[in-house]
Structures are given as C-alpha cells and as structure tokens.
Coordinates of C-alpha atoms in Angstrom, one line a residue:
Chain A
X113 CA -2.3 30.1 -7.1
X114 CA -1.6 26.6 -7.3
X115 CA -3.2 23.4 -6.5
X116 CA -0.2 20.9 -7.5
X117 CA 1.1 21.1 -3.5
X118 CA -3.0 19.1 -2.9
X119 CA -3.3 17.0 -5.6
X120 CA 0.2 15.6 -4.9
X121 CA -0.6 15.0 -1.1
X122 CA -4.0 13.5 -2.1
X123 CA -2.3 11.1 -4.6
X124 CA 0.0 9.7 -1.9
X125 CA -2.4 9.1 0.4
X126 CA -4.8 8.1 -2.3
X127 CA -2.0 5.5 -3.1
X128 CA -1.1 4.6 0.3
X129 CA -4.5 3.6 1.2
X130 CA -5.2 1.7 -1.7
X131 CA -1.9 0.0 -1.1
X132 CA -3.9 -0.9 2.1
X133 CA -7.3 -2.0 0.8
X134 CA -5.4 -4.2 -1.9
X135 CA -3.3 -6.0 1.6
X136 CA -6.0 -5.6 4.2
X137 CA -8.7 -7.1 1.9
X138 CA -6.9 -9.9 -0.4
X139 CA -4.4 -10.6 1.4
X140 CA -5.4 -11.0 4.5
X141 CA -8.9 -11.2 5.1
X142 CA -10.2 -13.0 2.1
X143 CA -6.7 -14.5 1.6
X144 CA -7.2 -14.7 -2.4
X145 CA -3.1 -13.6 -2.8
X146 CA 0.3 -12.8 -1.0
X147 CA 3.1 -10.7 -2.0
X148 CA 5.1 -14.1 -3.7
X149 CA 2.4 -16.1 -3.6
X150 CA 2.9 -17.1 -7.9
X151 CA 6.6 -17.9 -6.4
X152 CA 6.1 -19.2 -3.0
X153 CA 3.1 -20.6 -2.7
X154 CA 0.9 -20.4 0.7
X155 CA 0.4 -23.5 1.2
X156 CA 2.5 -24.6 3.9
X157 CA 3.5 -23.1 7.5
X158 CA 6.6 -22.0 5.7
X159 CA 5.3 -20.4 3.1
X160 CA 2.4 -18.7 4.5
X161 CA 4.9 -17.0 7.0
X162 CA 7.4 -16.0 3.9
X163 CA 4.6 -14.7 2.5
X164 CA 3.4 -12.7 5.7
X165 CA 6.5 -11.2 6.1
X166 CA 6.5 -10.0 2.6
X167 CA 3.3 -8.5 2.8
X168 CA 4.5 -6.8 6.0
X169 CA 7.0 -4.6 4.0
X170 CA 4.5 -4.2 1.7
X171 CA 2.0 -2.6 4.1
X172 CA 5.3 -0.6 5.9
X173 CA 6.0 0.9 2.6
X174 CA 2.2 2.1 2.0
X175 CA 2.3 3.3 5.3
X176 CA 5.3 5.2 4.9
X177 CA 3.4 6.4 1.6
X178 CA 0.1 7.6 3.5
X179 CA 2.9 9.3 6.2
X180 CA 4.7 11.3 3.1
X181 CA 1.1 12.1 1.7
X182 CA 0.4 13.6 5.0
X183 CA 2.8 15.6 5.9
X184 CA 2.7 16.9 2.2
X185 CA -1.0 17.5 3.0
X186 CA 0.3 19.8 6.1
X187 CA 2.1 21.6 4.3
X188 CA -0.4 22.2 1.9
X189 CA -2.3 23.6 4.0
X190 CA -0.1 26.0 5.7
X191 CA 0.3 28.1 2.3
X192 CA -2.0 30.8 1.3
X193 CA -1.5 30.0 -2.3
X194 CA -2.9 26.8 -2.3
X195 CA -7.0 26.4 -3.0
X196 CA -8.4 24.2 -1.0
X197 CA -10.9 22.2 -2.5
X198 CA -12.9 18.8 -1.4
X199 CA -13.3 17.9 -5.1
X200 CA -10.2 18.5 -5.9
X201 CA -9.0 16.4 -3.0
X202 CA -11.2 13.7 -3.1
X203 CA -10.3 13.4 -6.9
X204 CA -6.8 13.4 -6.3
X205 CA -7.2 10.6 -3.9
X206 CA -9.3 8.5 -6.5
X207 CA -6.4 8.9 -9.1
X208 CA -4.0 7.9 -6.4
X209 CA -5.4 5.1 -5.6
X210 CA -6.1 4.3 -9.0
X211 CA -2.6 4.6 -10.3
X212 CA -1.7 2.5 -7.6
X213 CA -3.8 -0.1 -8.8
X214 CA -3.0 0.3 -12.3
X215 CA 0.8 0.6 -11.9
X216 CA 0.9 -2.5 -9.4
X217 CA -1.7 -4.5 -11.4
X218 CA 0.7 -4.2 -14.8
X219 CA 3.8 -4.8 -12.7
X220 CA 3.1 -7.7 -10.1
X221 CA -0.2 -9.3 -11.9
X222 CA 1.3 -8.9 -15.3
X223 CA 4.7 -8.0 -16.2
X224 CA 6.5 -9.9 -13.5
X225 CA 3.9 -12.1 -12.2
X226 CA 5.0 -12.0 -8.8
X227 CA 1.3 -12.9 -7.5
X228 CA -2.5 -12.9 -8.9
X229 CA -5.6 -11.3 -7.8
X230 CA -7.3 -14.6 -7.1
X231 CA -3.9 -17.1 -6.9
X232 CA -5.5 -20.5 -7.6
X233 CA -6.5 -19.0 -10.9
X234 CA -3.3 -17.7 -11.9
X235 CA -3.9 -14.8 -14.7
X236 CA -7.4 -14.6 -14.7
X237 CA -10.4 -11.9 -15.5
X238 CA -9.7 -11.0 -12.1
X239 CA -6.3 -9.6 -13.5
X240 CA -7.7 -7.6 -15.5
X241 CA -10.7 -6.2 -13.7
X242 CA -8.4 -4.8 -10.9
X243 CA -7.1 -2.7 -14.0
X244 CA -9.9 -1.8 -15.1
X245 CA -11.4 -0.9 -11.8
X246 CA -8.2 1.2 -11.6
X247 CA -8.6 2.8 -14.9
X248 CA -11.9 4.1 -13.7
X249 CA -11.5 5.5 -10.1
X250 CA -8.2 7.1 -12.6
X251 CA -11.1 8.5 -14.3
X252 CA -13.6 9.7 -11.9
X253 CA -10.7 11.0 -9.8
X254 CA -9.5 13.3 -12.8
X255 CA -13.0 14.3 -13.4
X256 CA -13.3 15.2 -10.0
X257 CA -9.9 17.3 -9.5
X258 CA -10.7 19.1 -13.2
X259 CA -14.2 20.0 -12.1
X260 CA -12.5 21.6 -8.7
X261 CA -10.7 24.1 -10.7
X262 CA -13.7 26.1 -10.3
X263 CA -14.4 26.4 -6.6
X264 CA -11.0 26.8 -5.9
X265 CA -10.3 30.7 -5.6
X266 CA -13.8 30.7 -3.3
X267 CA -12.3 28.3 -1.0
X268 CA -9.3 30.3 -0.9
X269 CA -11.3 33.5 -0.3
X270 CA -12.8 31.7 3.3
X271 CA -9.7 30.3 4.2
X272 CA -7.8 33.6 4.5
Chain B
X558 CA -9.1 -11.1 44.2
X559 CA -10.3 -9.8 40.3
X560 CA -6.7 -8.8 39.5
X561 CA -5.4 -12.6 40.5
X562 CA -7.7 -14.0 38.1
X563 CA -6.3 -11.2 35.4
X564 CA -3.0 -12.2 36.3
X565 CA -2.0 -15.1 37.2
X566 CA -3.0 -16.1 33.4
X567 CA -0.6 -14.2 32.2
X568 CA 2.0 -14.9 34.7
X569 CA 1.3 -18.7 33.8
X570 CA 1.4 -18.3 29.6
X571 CA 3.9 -16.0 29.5
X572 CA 7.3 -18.3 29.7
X573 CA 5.2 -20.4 27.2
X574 CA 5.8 -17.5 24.9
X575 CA 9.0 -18.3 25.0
X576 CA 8.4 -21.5 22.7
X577 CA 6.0 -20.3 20.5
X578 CA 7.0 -20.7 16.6
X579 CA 4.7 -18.0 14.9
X580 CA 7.6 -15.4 15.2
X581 CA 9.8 -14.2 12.4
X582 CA 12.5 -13.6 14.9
X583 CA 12.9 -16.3 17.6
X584 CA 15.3 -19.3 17.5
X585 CA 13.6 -22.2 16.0
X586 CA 14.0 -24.2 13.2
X587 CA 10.6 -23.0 11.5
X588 CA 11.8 -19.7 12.5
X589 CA 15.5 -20.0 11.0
X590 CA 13.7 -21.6 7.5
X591 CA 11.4 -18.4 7.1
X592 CA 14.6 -15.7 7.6
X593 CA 16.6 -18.0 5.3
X594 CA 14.0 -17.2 2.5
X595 CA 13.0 -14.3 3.0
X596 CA 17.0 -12.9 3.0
X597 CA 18.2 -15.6 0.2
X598 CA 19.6 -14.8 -2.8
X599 CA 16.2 -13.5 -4.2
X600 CA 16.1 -10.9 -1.5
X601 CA 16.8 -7.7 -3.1
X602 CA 15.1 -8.8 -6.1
X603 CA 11.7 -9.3 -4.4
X604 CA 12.9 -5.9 -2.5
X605 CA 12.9 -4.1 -6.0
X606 CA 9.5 -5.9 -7.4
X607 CA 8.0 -4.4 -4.1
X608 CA 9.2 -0.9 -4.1
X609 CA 9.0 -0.5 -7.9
X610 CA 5.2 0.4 -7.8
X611 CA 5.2 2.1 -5.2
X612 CA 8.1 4.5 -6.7
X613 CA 6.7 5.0 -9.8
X614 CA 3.3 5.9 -8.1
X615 CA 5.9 8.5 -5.6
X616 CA 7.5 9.9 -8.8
X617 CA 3.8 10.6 -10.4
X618 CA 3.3 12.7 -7.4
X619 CA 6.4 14.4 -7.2
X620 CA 6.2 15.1 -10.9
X621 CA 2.9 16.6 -10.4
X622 CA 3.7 18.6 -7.2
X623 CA 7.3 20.2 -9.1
X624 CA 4.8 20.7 -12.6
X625 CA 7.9 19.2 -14.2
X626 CA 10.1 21.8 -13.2
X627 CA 12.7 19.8 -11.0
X628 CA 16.2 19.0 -12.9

C-alpha cells in the first residue's frame, strides 16, 4: 500500500490551481501585480500588453501543471494499491498550493523581485503575508494528509 | 428576419477586426513594440524566472511520488 501516487497528483493540482488563484485574482481581476510588473511597469498600453502576455505563459504553465496533476490523479486511481482518501487528498492539495505560494513568493516577491503582491507598494507586508498564508495552508494540508493515514486501508477495502 | 439582425453585425464589424491593435500577433506598430519585448534579449531570462517555481514545486511532487528512490 502506498499513498505517494495521491499525494503527488493532489500537489500538482493543488499547485496548478493556486498558480491560478494567484493570476486570476491579482492579476487580473483586482490588477494589484503582473508577471514583470517590478521590471515593466503597467502603466502604459505597452506595458500592460508585455505584461499580459507574460502572465499568459504563466497561466499555460499552471495549466499544464493541473493537466500533469490529473492525469497522475488517473492513474492513481486505476491501482489497487493506492488508498483513496478525501483527507489525504484534500491535504495534499493544501500543501500544493501552499508550496506554490511559498516557493513563488521567496523567488518572484523576494529573491528576484520580478513583481510584488500589491506593485505600488513594492516589498511590502503583503509580501510577506502571501508567505505566511502559504506556510499555513503548508500546514493544515500536512495535518490533513498525516491524519488520512488512518482511513486509508477502509477506503481501500470499499474500493475493491 | 431575427437572424439578419444577428448578422449583419457581425458581417459589418468583422473586416474592422482586421485593424484592431489589442492583439499580440497582428501587424501594427503597437503590436511589433509588444513581440520586440516580450522576445528581447531578456526573453529567456524572464522564461527561467517563470518556470523556476513552478519546477521546483514539479520536482517536490515527483520526489514525493518516487519516495526518493529515482537515480
């Protein structure tokens, strides 16, 4: 029995749809960042359309993410030897999603400061809330897929 | 006489489309200034700044899914 073949799925997925929170919900509807926007700033026609196209192969590449987490998922499923568990799937989604948020946070906001979380601001508390947001969903998530260890061989029991 | 009013619209904005300047692909000058950014010198290192993340959060995954087995 092993539940690594779920937890992997759910992390890509978790990932990939953070990936899309993070671009549906700054960057486009409340607008707060772009991919560049610390480099090219939106502010002009030209730079608002550099930055939409950058934030177009951001969204392909958390799509393709969410697609990989998918068919992993599929497969997943197809094995006897895999548990299937809700908590240890949600979980796994949460620390997807929050390793996404950590890793891109300390890359993009911090280490290379390609963009902020609210760009007027520059490096702000905002920065640094997104991490910590991502630390904890990191944290419930694990919680989650540790206390799914448990209800895993009964799931496995109904499924076959 | 509903589908004339559907499109005859269309029939009459489409060739307009033709001009528009909100496209990353057509032949205006806008148009030309946004590709010549976007694929400038800085193009495959805002490539690598964008996959980089996403990678490392792939190769958490992978790890995970292999239980640190793969060589």
């Amino acid at each position: 029995m092993t539940r690594r073949p779920l937890i992997a799925a759910a992390i890509l997925i978790g990932a990939g749809m953070g990936g899309f929170i993070d671009g549906i919900l700054f960057h486009q509807i409340l607008q707060l960042h772009n991919m560049l926007s610390a480099r090219i700033p939106p502010d002009t026609l030209v730079g608002t359309k550099i930055n939409m196209v950058w934030d177009g192969f951001f969204h392909a590449l958390t799509w393709l993410m969410t697609a990989w987490g998918i068919g992993a998922l599929w497969r997943a499923a197809g094995r006897n030897d895999v548990p299937w568990s809700t908590r240890t799937f949600v979980g796994s989604l949460l620390v997807g999603w929050g390793a996404f948020n950590l890793v891109e946070g300390l890359i993009d906001h911090h280490l290379l400061d390609v963009h902020h979380v609210v760009e007027r601001l520059h490096r702000s508390v905002y920065d640094y809330a997104f991490l910590a947001f991502g630390l904890v969903l990191l944290i419930i998530g694990a919680s989650l897929v540790r206390a799914g260890r448990h209800d895993s061989k009964e799931a496995v029991t109904m499924k076959s | 006489m509903r589908l004339r009013k559907i499109v005859t619209p269309i029939a009459v904005l489409l060739p307009a489309s033709g001009r528009v300047v909100a496209c990353t692909l057509c032949h205006t000058d806008l148009a030309r200034e946004v590709r010549a950014s976007v694929f400038g010198d800085d193009f495959w290192q805002n490539t690598g700044i964008l996959v980089l993340p996403i990678l490392l959060v792939a190769a958490i995954a992978l790890f995970i899914q292999d239980g640190g087995k793969r060589k």
